[in-house]
CSV table of C-alpha atoms in Angstrom, one decimal:
chain,number,residue,atom,x,y,z
F,1,ARG,CA,14.6,-21.3,4.5
F,2,HIS,CA,13.8,-17.6,4.3
F,3,ASN,CA,14.9,-17.1,7.9
F,4,TRP,CA,18.3,-18.8,7.2
F,5,LEU,CA,18.9,-16.8,4.0
F,6,VAL,CA,18.2,-13.6,5.9
F,7,PHE,CA,20.3,-14.6,8.7
F,8,SER,CA,23.2,-15.9,6.8
F,9,THR,CA,23.4,-13.1,4.7
F,10,MET,CA,23.0,-10.3,7.2
F,11,ARG,CA,25.6,-12.0,9.4
F,12,ARG,CA,28.1,-11.7,6.9
F,13,PHE,CA,27.1,-8.2,6.0
F,14,LEU,CA,27.3,-7.1,9.8
F,15,LYS,CA,30.8,-8.8,10.2
F,16,ASP,CA,32.1,-7.0,7.4
F,17,HIS,CA,30.5,-3.5,7.8
F,18,GLY,CA,29.4,-1.3,10.7
F,19,PRO,CA,28.8,-1.0,13.4
F,20,PHE,CA,25.6,1.2,12.6
F,21,ASP,CA,23.7,3.6,14.7
F,22,VAL,CA,20.4,2.5,13.0
F,23,THR,CA,19.6,-0.8,11.1
F,24,PHE,CA,16.4,-0.3,9.1
F,25,VAL,CA,14.6,-3.4,7.8
F,26,PRO,CA,11.8,-1.9,5.5
F,27,THR,CA,9.4,-4.7,5.0
F,28,VAL,CA,9.6,-7.3,7.4
F,29,VAL,CA,7.4,-10.3,6.9
F,30,GLY,CA,6.6,-13.4,9.3
F,31,HIS,CA,9.1,-15.7,7.8
F,32,HIS,CA,12.0,-13.3,8.4
F,33,ILE,CA,11.1,-12.3,12.0
F,34,TRP,CA,13.3,-15.2,13.9
F,35,ALA,CA,16.3,-14.3,11.8
F,36,TRP,CA,16.3,-10.7,13.1
F,37,ARG,CA,15.8,-11.8,16.5
F,38,LEU,CA,18.9,-14.0,16.3
F,39,LEU,CA,20.8,-11.4,14.9
F,40,SER,CA,19.7,-8.9,17.4
F,41,LEU,CA,20.9,-11.1,20.1
F,42,LEU,CA,24.3,-12.0,18.4
F,43,TYR,CA,25.3,-8.6,17.1
F,44,PRO,CA,23.5,-5.8,19.2
F,45,LYS,CA,26.5,-3.4,19.1
F,46,ARG,CA,26.9,-3.9,15.4
F,47,ILE,CA,23.2,-3.3,14.7
F,48,GLY,CA,22.5,-0.5,16.9
F,49,ARG,CA,19.1,0.7,17.0
F,50,LEU,CA,16.8,-2.1,15.1
F,51,VAL,CA,13.8,-0.5,13.3
F,52,LEU,CA,11.6,-3.4,12.1
F,53,LEU,CA,8.8,-1.9,9.8
F,54,ILE,CA,5.8,-4.3,9.1
F,55,ARG,CA,3.6,-3.2,6.3
F,56,ASN,CA,1.5,-6.2,5.6
F,57,ASN,CA,-1.7,-7.3,7.4
F,58,ALA,CA,-1.7,-10.1,9.7
F,59,ALA,CA,-5.5,-10.5,9.9
F,60,SER,CA,-8.6,-10.5,7.6
F,61,TYR,CA,-11.8,-8.7,8.2
F,62,ALA,CA,-15.3,-10.2,7.8
F,63,PRO,CA,-17.8,-7.9,6.0
F,64,GLY,CA,-18.9,-5.1,8.2
F,65,SER,CA,-16.6,-6.0,11.1
F,66,THR,CA,-13.6,-4.3,12.5
F,67,ALA,CA,-12.5,-7.4,14.6
F,68,PRO,CA,-9.3,-8.9,13.2
F,69,VAL,CA,-9.4,-12.7,12.3
F,70,PHE,CA,-6.1,-14.1,12.7
F,71,ASN,CA,-4.8,-17.5,11.2
F,72,ARG,CA,-2.2,-20.0,12.5
F,73,ALA,CA,0.5,-18.2,10.6
F,74,ALA,CA,-0.4,-15.0,12.5
F,75,LYS,CA,-0.1,-16.8,15.7
F,76,LEU,CA,3.3,-17.7,15.2
F,77,LEU,CA,4.1,-14.3,14.1
F,78,LYS,CA,2.8,-13.2,17.3
F,79,TRP,CA,5.2,-15.0,19.4
F,80,GLY,CA,8.1,-14.0,17.3
F,81,LEU,CA,7.2,-10.2,17.8
F,82,ARG,CA,6.6,-10.9,21.6
F,83,SER,CA,10.3,-12.1,21.7
F,84,PHE,CA,11.3,-8.7,21.1
F,85,ALA,CA,9.4,-7.1,24.1
F,86,SER,CA,12.2,-6.6,26.4
F,87,ASP,CA,14.3,-5.0,23.7
F,88,ILE,CA,11.5,-2.7,22.6
F,89,ASP,CA,10.9,-1.6,26.2
F,90,ALA,CA,14.7,-0.8,26.5
F,91,GLY,CA,14.7,1.2,23.2
F,92,ARG,CA,17.1,-1.2,21.5
F,93,VAL,CA,14.2,-2.4,19.1
F,94,VAL,CA,11.5,-0.4,17.3
F,95,PHE,CA,8.4,-2.1,16.1
F,96,ALA,CA,6.9,0.0,13.4
F,97,THR,CA,4.2,0.0,10.9
F,98,ASP,CA,2.8,2.6,8.4
F,99,SER,CA,-0.9,2.4,9.3
F,100,ALA,CA,-2.8,3.4,12.4
F,101,ARG,CA,-5.1,0.6,11.5
F,102,LEU,CA,-2.3,-2.0,11.3
F,103,ALA,CA,-1.1,-0.6,14.7
F,104,ASP,CA,-4.3,-1.6,16.2
F,105,GLU,CA,-4.1,-4.9,14.5
F,106,TYR,CA,-0.7,-5.8,15.8
F,107,ARG,CA,-1.6,-4.5,19.3
F,108,ALA,CA,-4.5,-6.8,19.3
F,109,LEU,CA,-2.3,-9.7,17.8
F,110,ALA,CA,0.9,-9.4,20.0
F,111,GLY,CA,0.1,-6.8,23.0
F,112,LEU,CA,2.8,-4.6,21.3
F,113,THR,CA,2.2,-0.8,20.3
F,114,PRO,CA,3.9,-0.2,17.1
F,115,VAL,CA,5.2,3.3,16.0
F,116,VAL,CA,3.2,4.7,13.1
F,117,PHE,CA,5.7,5.9,10.3
F,118,PRO,CA,4.5,7.9,7.4
F,119,SER,CA,4.7,6.5,3.9
F,120,PRO,CA,7.3,8.9,2.3
F,121,ARG,CA,7.1,9.6,-1.4
F,122,VAL,CA,9.1,11.8,-3.9
F,123,ALA,CA,6.8,14.5,-5.0
F,124,PRO,CA,4.9,13.2,-7.9
F,125,PRO,CA,5.4,15.0,-11.2
F,126,ALA,CA,3.1,17.9,-11.8
F,127,ALA,CA,0.2,17.6,-13.9
F,128,GLN,CA,0.7,18.8,-17.6
F,129,SER,CA,1.6,22.3,-17.6
F,130,ASP,CA,-1.0,23.2,-20.3
F,131,PRO,CA,-4.6,23.6,-19.0
F,132,ARG,CA,-6.5,20.5,-19.2
F,133,ASP,CA,-9.0,20.4,-22.2
F,134,PRO,CA,-12.4,20.3,-20.5
F,135,THR,CA,-13.9,18.4,-23.4
F,136,ALA,CA,-11.3,15.5,-23.1
F,137,PRO,CA,-12.4,12.2,-21.6
F,138,VAL,CA,-11.4,11.9,-17.9
F,139,LEU,CA,-8.7,9.2,-17.5
F,140,PHE,CA,-9.3,6.8,-14.7
F,141,ALA,CA,-6.2,4.7,-13.8
F,142,CYS,CA,-5.5,1.7,-11.6
F,143,LEU,CA,-1.9,1.5,-11.0
F,144,GLY,CA,0.2,-1.0,-9.3
F,145,PRO,CA,0.4,-4.6,-10.5
F,146,ALA,CA,-3.3,-6.0,-10.6
F,147,ARG,CA,-4.4,-8.6,-8.0
F,148,PHE,CA,-7.6,-10.1,-7.0
F,149,GLU,CA,-7.5,-8.7,-3.5
F,150,LYS,CA,-7.2,-5.3,-5.3
F,151,GLY,CA,-10.7,-5.8,-6.5
F,152,ILE,CA,-9.6,-6.0,-10.2
F,153,ASP,CA,-12.8,-8.1,-11.1
F,154,VAL,CA,-15.1,-5.4,-9.4
F,155,LEU,CA,-13.3,-2.8,-11.5
F,156,GLN,CA,-13.7,-4.7,-14.8
F,157,ARG,CA,-17.4,-5.2,-14.0
F,158,ALA,CA,-17.7,-1.6,-13.1
F,159,ILE,CA,-16.0,-0.4,-16.4
F,160,ALA,CA,-18.4,-2.7,-18.4
F,161,LEU,CA,-21.3,-1.2,-16.7
F,162,TYR,CA,-20.1,2.4,-17.3
F,163,LEU,CA,-19.4,1.8,-20.9
F,164,ALA,CA,-22.8,0.2,-21.6
F,165,ASP,CA,-24.5,3.4,-20.2
F,166,ASN,CA,-25.0,5.6,-23.2
F,167,ALA,CA,-25.7,8.5,-20.9
F,168,ALA,CA,-22.3,8.1,-19.1
F,169,PRO,CA,-19.9,11.1,-19.6
F,170,PRO,CA,-16.8,10.2,-21.7
F,171,ALA,CA,-14.0,8.6,-19.9
F,172,ARG,CA,-11.0,6.4,-20.6
F,173,PHE,CA,-9.2,3.8,-18.5
F,174,ALA,CA,-5.8,2.6,-17.8
F,175,ILE,CA,-5.1,-0.6,-15.8
F,176,GLN,CA,-1.7,-1.9,-15.2
F,177,TRP,CA,-1.6,-5.6,-15.5
F,178,PRO,CA,2.1,-6.7,-16.0
F,179,SER,CA,1.7,-10.3,-15.0
F,180,PRO,CA,-0.9,-13.1,-14.9
F,181,ILE,CA,-3.2,-13.2,-11.8
F,182,ASP,CA,-5.6,-15.7,-10.2
F,183,ASP,CA,-8.9,-15.5,-9.0
F,184,ALA,CA,-10.1,-16.3,-5.3
F,185,THR,CA,-10.2,-20.1,-6.3
F,186,GLY,CA,-6.7,-20.0,-8.0
F,187,ALA,CA,-8.1,-20.2,-11.5
F,188,PRO,CA,-6.5,-17.7,-14.0
F,189,TYR,CA,-8.2,-14.5,-14.2
F,190,PRO,CA,-7.4,-12.6,-17.5
F,191,PRO,CA,-8.1,-9.0,-18.7
F,192,ASP,CA,-11.8,-8.7,-20.3
F,193,ALA,CA,-11.4,-9.1,-24.0
F,194,ALA,CA,-14.5,-6.9,-24.7
F,195,LEU,CA,-13.2,-4.1,-22.8
F,196,ALA,CA,-9.7,-4.4,-24.4
F,197,ALA,CA,-11.8,-4.3,-27.9
F,198,SER,CA,-13.8,-1.2,-26.8
F,199,GLY,CA,-10.9,1.2,-27.5
F,200,ARG,CA,-11.3,3.1,-24.3
F,201,VAL,CA,-9.5,0.7,-22.0
F,202,ASP,CA,-5.8,0.1,-22.0
F,203,PHE,CA,-4.3,-2.9,-20.2
F,204,LEU,CA,-0.8,-2.1,-19.6
F,205,GLU,CA,0.7,-5.6,-19.8
F,206,GLN,CA,4.4,-4.6,-20.0
F,207,PRO,CA,6.3,-3.5,-17.1
F,208,LEU,CA,6.7,0.3,-16.8
F,209,ASP,CA,9.9,1.9,-16.0
F,210,SER,CA,10.1,4.9,-13.8
F,211,ALA,CA,9.9,7.5,-16.5
F,212,GLY,CA,6.9,5.7,-17.9
F,213,TYR,CA,5.3,5.2,-14.6
F,214,ASP,CA,5.8,8.9,-13.7
F,215,ALA,CA,4.2,10.0,-17.0
F,216,LEU,CA,1.2,7.8,-16.4
F,217,LEU,CA,0.7,9.2,-12.9
F,218,ALA,CA,1.1,12.6,-14.2
F,219,SER,CA,-1.6,12.2,-17.0
F,220,THR,CA,-4.0,10.4,-14.6
F,221,ASP,CA,-7.2,12.4,-13.7
F,222,CYS,CA,-8.7,9.8,-11.1
F,223,MET,CA,-7.1,6.9,-9.4
F,224,VAL,CA,-9.5,4.1,-8.9
F,225,LEU,CA,-8.7,1.6,-6.2
F,226,PRO,CA,-11.6,-0.9,-5.3
F,227,TYR,CA,-9.5,-2.8,-3.0
F,228,ARG,CA,-11.1,-5.8,-1.1
F,229,ARG,CA,-12.0,-4.6,2.5
F,230,SER,CA,-11.0,-8.0,3.9
F,231,SER,CA,-7.5,-7.4,3.0
F,232,TYR,CA,-7.2,-3.7,2.7
F,233,PHE,CA,-9.1,-2.7,5.9
F,234,ALA,CA,-5.8,-1.7,7.8
F,235,ARG,CA,-3.3,-2.0,4.9
F,236,ILE,CA,-2.0,1.1,3.1
F,237,SER,CA,-1.8,1.9,-0.4
F,238,GLY,CA,1.3,3.5,-1.9
F,239,VAL,CA,-0.5,4.2,-5.0
F,240,ALA,CA,-3.1,6.2,-3.1
F,241,VAL,CA,-0.4,8.1,-1.3
F,242,GLU,CA,1.0,8.9,-4.7
F,243,ALA,CA,-2.4,10.2,-5.8
F,244,VAL,CA,-3.3,12.5,-2.9
F,245,THR,CA,0.4,14.0,-2.8
F,246,GLY,CA,-0.1,14.6,-6.5
F,247,GLY,CA,-3.4,16.3,-6.3
F,248,ILE,CA,-5.3,13.4,-8.0
F,249,PRO,CA,-8.8,12.5,-6.7
F,250,VAL,CA,-9.3,9.0,-5.8
F,251,ILE,CA,-12.3,6.4,-5.9
F,252,THR,CA,-11.9,3.7,-3.3
F,253,THR,CA,-13.6,1.1,-0.9
F,254,ARG,CA,-15.4,2.5,2.0
F,255,ASP,CA,-14.1,1.9,5.6
F,256,THR,CA,-10.5,1.1,4.7
F,257,TRP,CA,-7.2,2.8,5.4
F,258,THR,CA,-7.3,4.3,1.9
F,259,ALA,CA,-10.7,5.8,2.5
F,260,ASP,CA,-9.3,7.4,5.6
F,261,LEU,CA,-6.4,8.9,3.6
F,262,VAL,CA,-8.6,10.4,1.0
F,263,ALA,CA,-11.0,11.8,3.6
F,264,ASN,CA,-8.0,13.4,5.7
F,265,SER,CA,-5.5,14.2,3.0
F,266,GLY,CA,-7.2,14.5,-0.5
F,267,ALA,CA,-10.5,14.3,-2.2
F,268,GLY,CA,-12.6,11.5,-3.7
F,269,ILE,CA,-15.5,9.2,-3.5
F,270,ALA,CA,-15.9,6.0,-1.2
F,271,VAL,CA,-18.0,3.1,-2.4
F,272,ASP,CA,-19.2,-0.3,-0.7
F,273,ASP,CA,-17.0,-3.2,-0.9
F,274,GLY,CA,-17.4,-5.3,-3.9
F,275,ASP,CA,-20.1,-2.9,-5.3
F,276,ALA,CA,-19.5,-2.7,-9.1
F,277,ALA,CA,-22.7,-0.7,-9.8
F,278,GLY,CA,-21.9,1.8,-7.2
F,279,LEU,CA,-18.3,2.0,-8.4
F,280,ALA,CA,-19.6,2.7,-12.0
F,281,ALA,CA,-21.9,5.5,-10.5
F,282,ALA,CA,-19.0,7.0,-8.6
F,283,MET,CA,-17.0,7.1,-11.9
F,284,ALA,CA,-19.9,8.9,-13.5
F,285,ASP,CA,-20.2,11.3,-10.7
F,286,MET,CA,-16.6,12.1,-11.0
F,287,VAL,CA,-16.7,12.9,-14.5
F,288,ARG,CA,-19.9,15.1,-14.4
F,289,ASP,CA,-18.2,17.2,-11.6
F,290,TYR,CA,-14.5,16.7,-12.3
F,291,PRO,CA,-13.3,20.2,-12.0
F,292,ARG,CA,-14.6,20.4,-8.6
F,293,TRP,CA,-13.0,17.1,-7.6
F,294,ARG,CA,-9.7,18.0,-9.2
F,295,ALA,CA,-9.8,21.5,-7.2
F,296,GLU,CA,-10.4,19.9,-3.9
F,297,ALA,CA,-7.6,17.3,-4.5
F,298,GLU,CA,-5.2,20.2,-5.5
F,299,ALA,CA,-6.0,22.1,-2.6
F,300,ALA,CA,-5.2,19.2,-0.1
F,301,ARG,CA,-1.9,18.2,-2.0
F,302,ALA,CA,0.3,20.4,0.2
F,303,GLY,CA,-1.0,18.9,3.3
F,304,ALA,CA,-0.6,15.4,2.0
F,305,GLN,CA,2.9,16.1,0.9
F,306,ALA,CA,3.9,17.4,4.3
F,307,ALA,CA,2.2,14.5,6.1
F,308,HIS,CA,4.2,12.0,3.9
F,309,SER,CA,7.5,13.7,3.7
F,310,GLY,CA,10.9,12.2,3.8
F,311,GLY,CA,11.7,14.6,6.9
F,312,GLU,CA,8.7,13.1,8.8
F,313,PHE,CA,10.0,9.6,8.1
F,314,LEU,CA,13.5,10.4,9.2
F,315,GLU,CA,12.3,11.7,12.6
F,316,LYS,CA,10.5,8.5,13.2
F,317,LEU,CA,13.6,6.6,12.0
F,318,TRP,CA,16.2,8.3,14.1
F,319,GLY,CA,13.9,8.8,17.2
F,320,GLN,CA,16.0,10.2,20.1
F,321,SER,CA,19.1,9.8,18.1
F,322,ALA,CA,17.9,12.7,15.8
F,323,SER,CA,20.1,15.4,17.5
């Protein structure tokens, strides 16, 4: 059904518009791939250079392992991707992703080597112009809709441990939770009522518009992203990119793409997958030495913005057509 909707919609569009130099498909998923295969065969001159950007992981990763584990759906995706091999060799189709780890994963799956694109972001708003009050609580934020694969349960346990430690430096927490989520068994997983009643944790259950999101990002002192390694070993985090390009330190899960990003383009602390106590300790360390962490993140900001600029993205998008 999804393939047919994509095919029928884009067929009408291509007949009414174009021809194009480049057709960019920004987030290809497995149940769209055959539609684009048929479109590329029927309308090659109208499509021009077809750039297929795949951003989701096709594999999961066992604890401590870097070997991708593929399910049946991934094996079907493999044959869809392999069907583009001759067009990729001829330069008519570009298979792209936004993570070097994902590139390795798809190479293992389909024997194809994707082009790795940057993850462009409009420069985040600058932090408040007034100097930060050093006595104010550090604001930890977890932005982007809460999901179980993002480790939201680990975060809630860690915050509870942090607040239970009377010696912990003062901190506040903001968690974006705009829609209900389920746990790994499919059961509803709600915000922790005790945390909500503490007066130090804000659950943002209403959708944010762009201005509201930008304001929250600008007020964030540290981004906390305890993503599950099984899902995020290779997948990128746009929120993490926003943090490093905004000069905001990050706490995230060790041995993930996000940890690589922080190590190479930002500042922050990596903790073990699922370790709530370690996450609570990392937050305490961040608060105790916050001026240093913020200074390191600010120093890395310009490099992060250059690596994830729109210009870098456009060079990849146009390829040899850039001239």
